[in-house]
Coordinates of C-alpha atoms in Angstrom, one line a residue:
M1 CA 5.8 -102.6 66.7
G2 CA 4.5 -102.7 70.1
L3 CA 3.7 -99.3 70.6
F4 CA 1.9 -99.0 67.4
V5 CA -0.4 -102.2 68.3
W6 CA -1.0 -100.8 71.6
L7 CA -1.8 -97.2 69.9
G8 CA -5.0 -99.4 68.1
I9 CA -5.6 -101.3 70.8
V10 CA -6.4 -97.9 72.5
W11 CA -7.9 -96.4 69.6
C12 CA -10.3 -99.7 69.3
S13 CA -11.0 -99.8 72.7
L14 CA -12.4 -96.2 72.5
W15 CA -15.4 -96.8 70.4
I16 CA -15.8 -100.1 72.2
A17 CA -16.4 -98.1 75.3
K18 CA -18.2 -95.4 73.5
L19 CA -20.7 -98.8 72.2
C20 CA -21.4 -100.4 75.8
S21 CA -22.0 -96.9 77.2
K22 CA -24.7 -96.7 74.3
T23 CA -26.2 -100.3 74.7
L24 CA -26.1 -100.1 78.6
P25 CA -29.3 -97.8 79.1
R26 CA -31.1 -100.8 76.8
A27 CA -29.4 -103.3 78.4
F28 CA -31.0 -101.6 81.8
R29 CA -34.5 -101.3 80.7
L30 CA -34.2 -105.3 79.3
C31 CA -33.1 -106.1 82.9
C32 CA -35.6 -104.0 84.5
E33 CA -39.0 -105.5 82.7
V34 CA -38.0 -108.8 84.3
I35 CA -37.5 -107.3 88.0
S36 CA -39.2 -104.4 88.3
A37 CA -40.8 -101.8 85.9
G38 CA -40.4 -99.2 88.3
T39 CA -36.9 -98.6 88.0
R40 CA -37.0 -98.5 84.1
K41 CA -37.2 -94.5 84.5
H42 CA -33.2 -94.6 85.9
S43 CA -32.4 -95.6 82.0
L44 CA -32.6 -91.8 81.2
M45 CA -29.9 -91.0 84.0
I46 CA -27.5 -93.6 82.5
K47 CA -28.1 -92.3 78.9
A48 CA -27.0 -89.1 80.3
L49 CA -23.8 -90.2 81.6
E50 CA -22.9 -91.7 78.8
V51 CA -19.4 -89.7 78.2
P52 CA -18.3 -90.4 81.8
L53 CA -19.2 -94.1 81.8
S54 CA -17.3 -94.4 78.3
I55 CA -14.1 -92.6 80.0
V56 CA -14.2 -94.9 82.5
F57 CA -14.6 -98.5 80.3
W58 CA -11.8 -96.5 78.1
V59 CA -9.2 -96.3 80.8
I60 CA -9.6 -99.6 82.1
A61 CA -9.1 -101.4 78.6
C62 CA -6.1 -99.2 78.5
W63 CA -5.0 -100.5 81.5
A64 CA -5.8 -104.1 80.7
S65 CA -3.6 -103.7 77.4
I66 CA -0.5 -102.1 79.3
P67 CA 1.7 -105.7 79.1
V68 CA 1.8 -104.8 75.3
I69 CA 3.7 -101.8 75.8
A70 CA 5.3 -102.3 79.3
A71 CA 8.4 -103.4 77.8
F72 CA 8.9 -99.8 76.4
N73 CA 7.7 -97.7 78.7
P74 CA 7.2 -99.1 82.5
E75 CA 5.6 -95.7 84.1
T76 CA 2.7 -96.1 82.0
D77 CA 1.6 -99.0 84.0
K78 CA 1.1 -96.4 86.9
G79 CA -0.5 -93.7 84.6
F80 CA -3.6 -95.8 83.7
L81 CA -3.9 -97.6 87.2
A82 CA -3.9 -94.0 88.5
S83 CA -6.5 -92.6 86.0
I84 CA -9.1 -95.8 87.0
P85 CA -9.6 -93.7 90.2
V86 CA -9.4 -90.6 88.5
A87 CA -12.1 -91.6 85.9
C88 CA -14.1 -93.2 88.7
V89 CA -14.3 -89.6 90.9
F90 CA -15.3 -88.0 87.6
L91 CA -18.1 -90.5 87.4
V92 CA -19.4 -90.0 90.8
E93 CA -19.7 -86.4 90.4
K94 CA -21.3 -86.5 87.2
M95 CA -23.8 -88.9 88.8
A96 CA -24.4 -86.5 91.6
I97 CA -25.3 -83.8 89.2
E98 CA -27.4 -86.1 87.5
F99 CA -29.3 -87.5 90.1
I100 CA -29.5 -83.9 91.5
T101 CA -31.4 -82.9 88.7
V102 CA -33.6 -85.6 87.6
N103 CA -35.0 -85.8 91.5
Y104 CA -35.3 -81.9 91.3
H105 CA -37.3 -81.8 88.4
R106 CA -39.2 -84.9 88.9
T107 CA -40.0 -83.2 92.7
Q108 CA -40.8 -79.8 91.5
F109 CA -42.1 -79.9 87.8
S110 CA -43.2 -83.3 87.1
A111 CA -46.9 -82.6 88.4
R112 CA -47.0 -78.8 87.1
I113 CA -45.9 -79.9 83.6
Q114 CA -48.4 -82.6 83.2
E115 CA -51.3 -80.5 84.8
S116 CA -50.0 -78.0 82.3
K117 CA -49.9 -80.6 79.4
R118 CA -53.5 -81.9 80.3
R119 CA -55.5 -78.3 80.3
M120 CA -53.5 -77.6 77.3
H121 CA -55.1 -80.7 75.7
L122 CA -58.6 -79.9 76.9
F123 CA -58.7 -76.4 75.2
E124 CA -57.3 -78.2 72.3
L125 CA -60.7 -80.2 72.3
L126 CA -62.6 -77.1 72.8
Y127 CA -61.0 -75.0 69.8
E128 CA -61.3 -78.2 67.6
A129 CA -65.0 -78.3 68.3
S130 CA -65.3 -74.5 68.0
T131 CA -63.3 -74.7 64.5
I132 CA -65.9 -77.6 63.5
L133 CA -68.9 -75.5 64.2
F134 CA -67.5 -72.2 62.8
A135 CA -64.7 -72.7 60.2
P136 CA -61.5 -70.7 60.9
Y137 CA -62.1 -66.7 59.4
C138 CA -65.5 -67.2 59.2
P139 CA -67.4 -63.6 59.5
K140 CA -68.2 -64.4 63.2
F141 CA -65.2 -65.0 64.4
A142 CA -62.9 -63.4 61.9
D143 CA -61.5 -60.7 64.1
D144 CA -60.6 -63.0 66.6
D145 CA -58.7 -65.5 64.2
Y146 CA -56.7 -63.1 62.7
I147 CA -55.5 -61.9 66.5
I148 CA -55.1 -65.7 67.4
N149 CA -52.4 -66.1 64.0
T150 CA -51.3 -62.8 63.6
S151 CA -51.7 -60.5 66.4
I152 CA -48.0 -59.1 65.9
L153 CA -48.8 -57.6 62.7
S154 CA -51.5 -54.5 62.6
T155 CA -55.1 -55.0 61.3
D156 CA -54.0 -53.1 57.8
F157 CA -51.7 -56.3 57.2
D158 CA -53.7 -59.0 58.6
N159 CA -54.0 -60.5 54.8
L160 CA -50.3 -60.4 54.4
G161 CA -49.9 -62.3 57.9
R162 CA -52.5 -64.8 56.7
L163 CA -50.3 -65.3 53.4
G164 CA -47.2 -65.5 55.8
T165 CA -48.5 -68.6 57.7
G166 CA -49.3 -70.3 54.3
V167 CA -46.1 -70.0 52.9
T168 CA -44.6 -71.2 55.8
S169 CA -47.0 -74.3 55.9
V170 CA -45.8 -74.6 52.1
F171 CA -42.3 -74.6 52.8
G172 CA -42.6 -76.9 55.8
N173 CA -44.6 -79.5 53.7
I174 CA -42.0 -79.3 51.1
V175 CA -38.9 -79.9 53.9
S176 CA -40.7 -82.8 55.5
E177 CA -41.1 -84.1 52.1
V178 CA -37.5 -83.9 51.3
T179 CA -36.1 -85.0 54.8
G180 CA -38.8 -87.7 55.1
T181 CA -39.6 -86.5 58.6
Q182 CA -43.1 -85.3 60.2
R183 CA -43.6 -81.7 60.8
A184 CA -46.0 -80.4 63.5
D185 CA -49.0 -78.5 61.3
S186 CA -49.0 -75.1 62.3
K187 CA -52.6 -74.7 61.7
S188 CA -53.7 -77.5 64.2
P189 CA -55.2 -77.4 67.3
H190 CA -52.2 -77.7 69.5
A191 CA -50.1 -75.4 67.5
V192 CA -52.7 -72.4 67.5
V193 CA -53.4 -72.8 71.4
S194 CA -49.5 -73.1 72.1
W195 CA -49.0 -69.6 70.0
A196 CA -51.7 -68.2 71.7
L197 CA -50.8 -69.0 75.0
E198 CA -47.8 -67.2 74.4
R199 CA -49.3 -63.7 74.2
R200 CA -52.3 -62.1 76.5
P201 CA -54.5 -60.5 73.5
A202 CA -54.4 -63.8 71.2
S203 CA -55.3 -65.4 74.5
E204 CA -58.2 -63.2 75.0
A205 CA -59.3 -63.8 71.1
L206 CA -59.2 -67.8 71.7
V207 CA -61.1 -67.4 74.7
R208 CA -64.0 -65.2 73.0
R209 CA -64.0 -67.6 69.9
I210 CA -64.1 -70.8 72.1
F211 CA -67.0 -69.3 74.5
K212 CA -69.0 -67.6 72.1
S213 CA -69.3 -70.4 69.7
L214 CA -70.2 -73.4 72.6
I215 CA -72.8 -71.2 74.8
K216 CA -76.4 -71.7 73.7
E217 CA -78.0 -68.2 71.9
G218 CA -79.6 -66.4 74.8
N219 CA -77.3 -67.5 77.6
D220 CA -74.4 -65.5 79.0
A221 CA -72.4 -68.8 80.7
L222 CA -71.5 -71.7 79.9
Y223 CA -72.4 -74.7 81.6
R224 CA -71.4 -78.6 81.0
H225 CA -74.7 -79.6 78.9
D226 CA -73.2 -77.0 76.4
I227 CA -70.1 -78.6 76.6
E228 CA -71.5 -82.5 76.3
R229 CA -73.4 -81.2 73.1
V230 CA -70.9 -80.1 71.4
L231 CA -68.2 -82.9 71.9
G232 CA -71.2 -85.5 71.6
P233 CA -72.6 -88.6 73.5
D234 CA -68.8 -90.6 73.0
N235 CA -66.9 -87.9 74.8
R236 CA -69.0 -87.3 77.7
H237 CA -66.3 -88.0 80.0
D238 CA -63.9 -85.5 78.4
A239 CA -66.6 -83.0 78.5
E240 CA -67.3 -83.4 81.9
E241 CA -63.7 -83.3 82.6
I242 CA -63.2 -79.9 80.4
F243 CA -66.2 -78.4 82.7
H244 CA -64.6 -79.5 86.1
A245 CA -61.4 -77.8 85.1
L246 CA -63.0 -74.8 84.0
D247 CA -65.6 -74.3 86.9
K248 CA -62.7 -73.9 89.6
D249 CA -65.7 -72.0 92.0
A250 CA -68.0 -75.4 91.6
N251 CA -70.9 -72.8 91.0
G252 CA -72.3 -74.6 88.3
D253 CA -71.5 -72.7 85.3
V254 CA -68.4 -70.7 83.5
S255 CA -68.5 -67.4 82.8
L256 CA -66.2 -65.4 80.0
E257 CA -64.4 -63.8 82.7
E258 CA -63.4 -66.6 84.3
M259 CA -62.5 -68.7 81.2
T260 CA -60.4 -65.8 80.3
M261 CA -58.6 -65.7 83.8
M262 CA -58.0 -69.4 83.6
V263 CA -56.6 -69.3 80.3
I264 CA -54.2 -66.3 81.1
E265 CA -52.6 -67.7 84.0
L266 CA -52.0 -70.6 82.2
G267 CA -50.0 -69.0 79.7
E268 CA -48.1 -67.0 82.7
G269 CA -47.4 -70.5 84.5
R270 CA -46.0 -71.7 81.1
R271 CA -43.8 -69.0 80.7
A272 CA -42.5 -68.6 84.5
M273 CA -42.2 -72.5 84.3
T274 CA -40.1 -71.9 81.2
K275 CA -38.1 -69.7 82.8
S276 CA -37.9 -71.1 86.7
L277 CA -36.1 -74.1 85.0
H278 CA -33.5 -72.2 82.9
D279 CA -32.6 -70.4 86.5
V280 CA -32.5 -73.8 88.0
D281 CA -30.6 -75.7 85.5
R282 CA -27.9 -72.5 85.4
A283 CA -27.7 -73.0 89.0
I284 CA -26.9 -76.7 88.7
K285 CA -24.0 -75.9 85.8
A286 CA -22.7 -73.6 88.6
L287 CA -22.8 -76.6 90.7
D288 CA -21.1 -78.6 88.2
R289 CA -18.2 -76.4 87.7
I290 CA -17.8 -75.9 91.4
L291 CA -17.7 -79.7 91.9
M292 CA -15.3 -80.1 88.9
C293 CA -12.8 -78.1 90.5
V294 CA -12.8 -80.4 93.5
V295 CA -12.3 -83.1 91.5
L296 CA -9.5 -81.7 89.5
V297 CA -8.1 -81.0 93.3
G298 CA -8.6 -84.5 93.9
A299 CA -6.9 -85.8 90.5
G300 CA -4.1 -84.2 91.4
M301 CA -3.8 -85.6 94.6
I302 CA -4.4 -89.0 93.4
Y303 CA -1.8 -88.9 90.6
G304 CA 0.8 -87.4 93.3
T305 CA 0.0 -90.5 95.8
F306 CA 1.0 -92.8 92.5
F307 CA 3.9 -91.1 91.3
S308 CA 5.6 -89.7 94.5
D309 CA 6.3 -91.9 97.1
N310 CA 7.0 -88.8 99.8
F311 CA 3.9 -87.1 98.7
F312 CA 2.1 -87.4 101.7
K313 CA 4.8 -86.4 103.9
N314 CA 5.1 -83.3 102.1
M315 CA 1.3 -82.8 101.6
S316 CA 1.3 -82.7 105.8
L317 CA 3.4 -79.8 105.7
Y318 CA 0.9 -77.9 103.3
T319 CA -2.4 -78.9 105.5
T320 CA -1.0 -77.3 108.4
S321 CA -0.5 -74.1 106.1
L322 CA -3.5 -74.4 104.5
M323 CA -5.3 -75.1 108.2
S324 CA -4.3 -72.0 109.5
F325 CA -6.4 -70.1 106.8
S326 CA -9.3 -72.2 107.1
F327 CA -11.4 -68.9 108.9
A328 CA -10.9 -67.1 105.4
F329 CA -12.9 -69.6 103.6
A330 CA -15.1 -71.2 106.4
G331 CA -18.1 -68.6 105.5
T332 CA -18.2 -69.4 102.1
V333 CA -18.2 -72.9 102.4
Q334 CA -21.1 -73.1 105.1
E335 CA -23.1 -70.4 102.6
F336 CA -22.5 -72.4 99.4
T337 CA -23.7 -75.6 101.3
G338 CA -26.7 -74.0 103.2
S339 CA -27.8 -72.4 99.4
C340 CA -27.7 -76.1 97.8
I341 CA -29.6 -77.6 100.4
F342 CA -32.0 -74.5 100.7
L343 CA -32.3 -74.8 96.6
F344 CA -32.0 -78.3 95.5
V345 CA -33.8 -79.6 98.7
K346 CA -36.3 -77.5 100.3
H347 CA -37.1 -75.3 97.0
P348 CA -39.8 -73.3 98.7
Y349 CA -40.8 -71.1 95.6
D350 CA -40.4 -71.3 92.0
V351 CA -40.0 -68.0 89.5
G352 CA -43.2 -66.1 89.3
D353 CA -44.6 -67.1 92.4
R354 CA -45.7 -64.8 95.2
V355 CA -44.2 -65.0 98.7
E356 CA -44.1 -63.4 102.0
I357 CA -41.0 -63.4 103.7
N358 CA -40.8 -61.2 107.1
N359 CA -44.4 -59.7 106.3
V360 CA -43.3 -58.4 103.3
D361 CA -45.0 -59.4 99.8
L362 CA -42.5 -60.5 97.0
I363 CA -42.4 -62.0 93.6
V364 CA -39.9 -64.1 92.5
E365 CA -38.1 -63.2 89.4
H366 CA -34.6 -64.8 89.1
I367 CA -33.2 -67.7 91.1
S368 CA -29.3 -68.2 91.4
L369 CA -27.1 -70.8 93.0
L370 CA -26.3 -68.1 95.7
Y371 CA -29.2 -65.6 95.6
T372 CA -32.7 -64.6 95.0
V373 CA -33.8 -61.6 92.8
F374 CA -37.6 -60.5 94.2
R375 CA -39.8 -57.6 93.3
R376 CA -41.8 -56.0 95.9
V377 CA -45.3 -55.9 95.7
D378 CA -46.1 -52.4 97.0
S379 CA -43.4 -50.8 95.4
Q380 CA -42.2 -52.6 92.2
R381 CA -38.3 -52.6 93.2
K382 CA -36.0 -55.4 93.0
V383 CA -34.6 -57.1 96.0
Q384 CA -31.7 -59.5 96.3
I385 CA -31.4 -61.9 99.0
P386 CA -28.9 -64.4 99.8
N387 CA -30.3 -68.1 99.8
I388 CA -28.4 -68.5 103.2
V389 CA -30.6 -65.8 104.7
N390 CA -33.9 -67.1 103.7
N391 CA -32.6 -70.2 104.9
G392 CA -33.6 -69.2 108.2
N393 CA -36.7 -66.9 107.3
W394 CA -40.6 -68.0 107.2
I395 CA -41.4 -68.2 103.7
E396 CA -45.2 -68.2 102.9
N397 CA -45.7 -69.3 99.4
I398 CA -49.1 -67.6 98.2
S399 CA -48.8 -69.0 94.9
R400 CA -48.7 -72.7 96.1
S401 CA -51.5 -72.3 98.3
Q402 CA -55.0 -73.1 97.8
A403 CA -58.1 -70.7 98.2
M404 CA -57.3 -68.7 100.9
S405 CA -59.2 -66.3 103.9
E406 CA -58.5 -63.5 105.4
H407 CA -60.0 -61.6 108.6
F408 CA -61.6 -58.0 109.4
S409 CA -61.5 -56.8 112.8
L410 CA -63.4 -54.1 113.9
S411 CA -64.9 -52.6 117.0
I412 CA -68.6 -52.0 117.7
S413 CA -70.8 -50.4 120.2
A414 CA -71.6 -52.3 123.3
G415 CA -75.2 -51.9 123.2
T416 CA -75.3 -54.2 120.1
T417 CA -77.6 -57.0 120.4
F418 CA -76.9 -60.7 119.2
D419 CA -79.9 -60.1 116.8
E420 CA -78.2 -57.1 115.0
I421 CA -75.1 -59.1 114.6
E422 CA -76.8 -62.1 112.9
G423 CA -78.8 -59.5 111.2
L424 CA -75.3 -58.1 109.9
T425 CA -74.3 -61.8 109.2
D426 CA -77.3 -62.4 107.2
E427 CA -76.9 -59.2 105.0
L428 CA -73.1 -60.2 104.5
K429 CA -73.9 -63.5 103.3
E430 CA -76.3 -62.3 101.1
F431 CA -73.8 -60.2 99.3
I432 CA -71.1 -62.6 99.0
F433 CA -74.0 -65.2 97.2
A434 CA -75.0 -62.7 95.2
D435 CA -75.1 -63.8 91.3
E436 CA -72.4 -60.8 90.6
N437 CA -70.1 -62.0 93.4
R438 CA -70.4 -65.8 93.8
R439 CA -67.3 -66.6 91.6
D440 CA -65.0 -63.9 94.0
Y441 CA -66.4 -65.4 97.8
K442 CA -66.6 -68.7 99.1
D443 CA -67.8 -68.1 102.8
L444 CA -68.4 -66.0 105.4
D445 CA -68.5 -66.1 109.1
V446 CA -68.9 -63.4 112.0
E447 CA -67.4 -63.8 115.6
V448 CA -67.2 -61.8 118.6
L449 CA -63.7 -62.1 120.0
N450 CA -64.2 -60.2 123.1
V451 CA -66.2 -57.2 125.1
G452 CA -62.7 -55.4 125.9
D453 CA -62.7 -53.0 129.0
M454 CA -67.3 -53.4 128.2
T455 CA -67.4 -50.3 126.8
K456 CA -67.3 -51.9 123.0
L457 CA -67.5 -55.2 121.6
E458 CA -64.7 -56.4 119.0
L459 CA -66.0 -58.1 115.8
R460 CA -63.9 -60.7 113.5
I461 CA -65.4 -61.2 110.3
N462 CA -63.5 -64.0 108.4
L463 CA -64.0 -64.1 104.6
G464 CA -62.9 -67.0 102.3
Y465 CA -61.7 -66.3 99.0
K466 CA -62.4 -68.7 96.1
S467 CA -58.9 -68.5 95.2
N468 CA -55.4 -67.5 96.3
W469 CA -53.6 -64.2 96.3
S470 CA -51.1 -64.4 93.5
N471 CA -53.3 -62.0 91.2
E472 CA -52.7 -58.6 93.4
K473 CA -55.0 -57.1 90.8
L474 CA -57.8 -59.5 91.5
R475 CA -57.3 -59.5 95.5
V476 CA -57.4 -55.8 95.4
T477 CA -60.6 -55.4 93.4
R478 CA -62.2 -58.2 95.7
R479 CA -61.3 -57.0 98.9
S480 CA -62.2 -53.3 97.8
K481 CA -65.7 -54.6 96.7
F482 CA -66.1 -56.7 100.2
M483 CA -65.4 -53.0 102.6
C484 CA -67.6 -51.1 100.6
A485 CA -70.4 -53.4 100.9
L486 CA -69.3 -54.2 104.6
L487 CA -69.9 -50.7 105.6
S488 CA -72.8 -50.1 103.9
T489 CA -74.4 -53.4 105.5
L490 CA -73.3 -51.8 109.0
R491 CA -75.0 -48.6 108.3
K492 CA -78.4 -50.7 107.0
V493 CA -78.6 -52.3 110.2
Q494 CA -77.6 -49.9 112.2
I495 CA -74.7 -50.9 113.8
N496 CA -72.6 -48.2 115.3
A497 CA -69.0 -47.6 116.8
P498 CA -68.1 -47.8 120.4
G499 CA -70.4 -44.9 122.0
G500 CA -73.7 -45.6 120.7
G501 CA -73.5 -43.7 117.6
D502 CA -74.9 -40.4 119.8
V503 CA -73.7 -36.8 118.8
V504 CA -71.0 -35.4 120.2
I505 CA -71.1 -33.8 123.5
G506 CA -71.3 -30.1 123.2
D507 CA -72.9 -30.3 120.0
A508 CA -76.3 -28.5 119.1
N509 CA -78.7 -31.6 119.0
R510 CA -76.5 -32.2 122.7
P511 CA -76.0 -29.3 124.5
V512 CA -73.8 -29.2 127.8
Y513 CA -75.5 -27.3 130.7
S514 CA -75.4 -27.2 134.7
V515 CA -78.1 -27.0 137.6
A516 CA -77.3 -25.7 141.0
V517 CA -79.0 -27.6 144.0
S518 CA -78.7 -27.4 147.9
D519 CA -76.1 -29.2 149.9
E520 CA -78.7 -31.4 151.8
E521 CA -80.3 -32.4 148.1
A522 CA -77.3 -33.2 146.7
K523 CA -76.4 -35.5 150.1
M524 CA -79.7 -37.0 149.8
S525 CA -79.4 -37.5 146.3
R526 CA -76.2 -39.5 146.7
K527 CA -77.2 -41.6 149.6
K528 CA -80.3 -42.7 148.0
Y529 CA -77.9 -43.6 144.8
L530 CA -76.0 -45.8 147.4
E531 CA -78.5 -47.5 148.8
E532 CA -80.0 -48.5 145.4
K533 CA -76.6 -49.5 143.9
E534 CA -76.0 -51.8 147.5
N535 CA -79.6 -53.4 147.3
A536 CA -78.7 -54.5 143.4
K537 CA -75.5 -56.2 144.4
Y538 CA -75.3 -60.2 144.4
V539 CA -73.1 -60.0 147.4
K540 CA -74.1 -57.4 150.1
D541 CA -71.5 -55.3 152.0
K542 CA -71.7 -56.2 155.4
G543 CA -73.2 -53.3 157.8
P544 CA -75.7 -50.6 156.7
E545 CA -72.9 -48.1 158.7
R546 CA -70.7 -48.2 155.9
V547 CA -73.0 -47.2 153.5
L548 CA -73.9 -44.4 155.6
K549 CA -70.5 -43.6 156.1
S550 CA -69.7 -43.6 152.7
G551 CA -72.3 -41.6 151.6
S552 CA -71.8 -38.6 154.1
N553 CA -68.3 -38.2 153.4
M554 CA -68.2 -39.2 149.8
L555 CA -69.4 -35.7 148.6
S556 CA -66.9 -33.6 150.6
D557 CA -64.1 -35.8 149.2
L558 CA -64.7 -34.7 145.8
P559 CA -62.6 -31.7 144.6
W560 CA -64.8 -30.3 142.3
Y561 CA -68.1 -30.2 145.1
S562 CA -68.5 -27.2 146.8
P563 CA -71.7 -26.5 149.3

């Protein structure tokens, strides 16, 4: 009879433990409202630990009910008493994994997710304002609306795609009425913008529709007053925030290309963030599986301690054998520990980031627990590098950088004047601040580094861009355009290369010739040159006899001189 009563107690205690673990997050939030509101976020971690907490509560309840069955099986007391520390070890392991997950996501992705959501909300406001001014599928924007909603289908089936959207909406409404739940409208601005960001043609069509419906007729750029005019005076704060988000270069207007680039980057960033979260979650699951193996070994040792009196004596014999094999897996343990610290603590990059490691430009393709897969920018080849190797490398994350600058070094003629260098600076600044280039470049500075061996001047041109170099195509375009402008400006200002820009000796415009003179004329000319050189010195040589002696012997010492 006691056995069946105990089984009933065990069964009921299981559900009571489950109920306690479910109510614990809510009780934690109520307590935090009284003590500190900043700790309420930890209730989500407690909710994720529902199963381990239920097991701990249930094991404690089973151990407390042992007196009911102790008369039938005295060994049961040891079994449940040993299960309590095992359950606690399991709980600690799950708490560590959950802490890593929550802390990692909050540190690495919380700000990026909030920024992405905010930008999406701003584009939803713009799209909603555009649809109020021009209804969907109106003659002016019919082509763009078809691309936004049915870009997967060809143009011959646009009406069929539109019909499919309507059928989906009807069935969704029926399901929501039957189940009594709210369903997201497929025609809402949020759904349309989210769907458009997944595809590049739809993103470009979305930008064209918003841009052309908001700009004033006759303008080729979008200004702040255009957004304020559409949103109304009540939404002036939103209009100002939208314009500042679009006008990254802070030049006072937004072009169609600038808005298109921002929307495409927003879509690519969302996809890269999703993939990075997926890769990191897989790495955390791999870490969880490895730690679970450690927990199983620890559980076996705990049960062995409770059920065997000679367990530690026997364990000492096996420990000596295991220590002899420690060199075999010491490197693996070191790599595992270093990779965990690199990935979850340092985390220098995410999927989609452009980084520079050992002067090699790479793009992150896949992140795992022990390695990372990159794609080379120059050759598009895949490279797999262990995380323990990257743990000791200098990693420059270009995607996380702000607006970047680049240095150009060149050598010019030593006869170049300061006014000519200032003219070069003015011409280059006029180029970068031109209307067609002011969205690409930020500032420019020209500096004379040194004079070398006094046969040339070395210049360094510091060019500031208005974005980083994460977009390789945009970087190459901007750099190539400036290099062509630099060469044409050097020719315009007439700044020559080292040597003065004269023709080569031996050319028809600079022939080589020789003149024969007598020995007396040669000595007199040499003596005159040395006297003029001595008189021009800041510190004179001591005694005129040194000059005369050097003048009389200098010609005869030359190997090519023949009197």
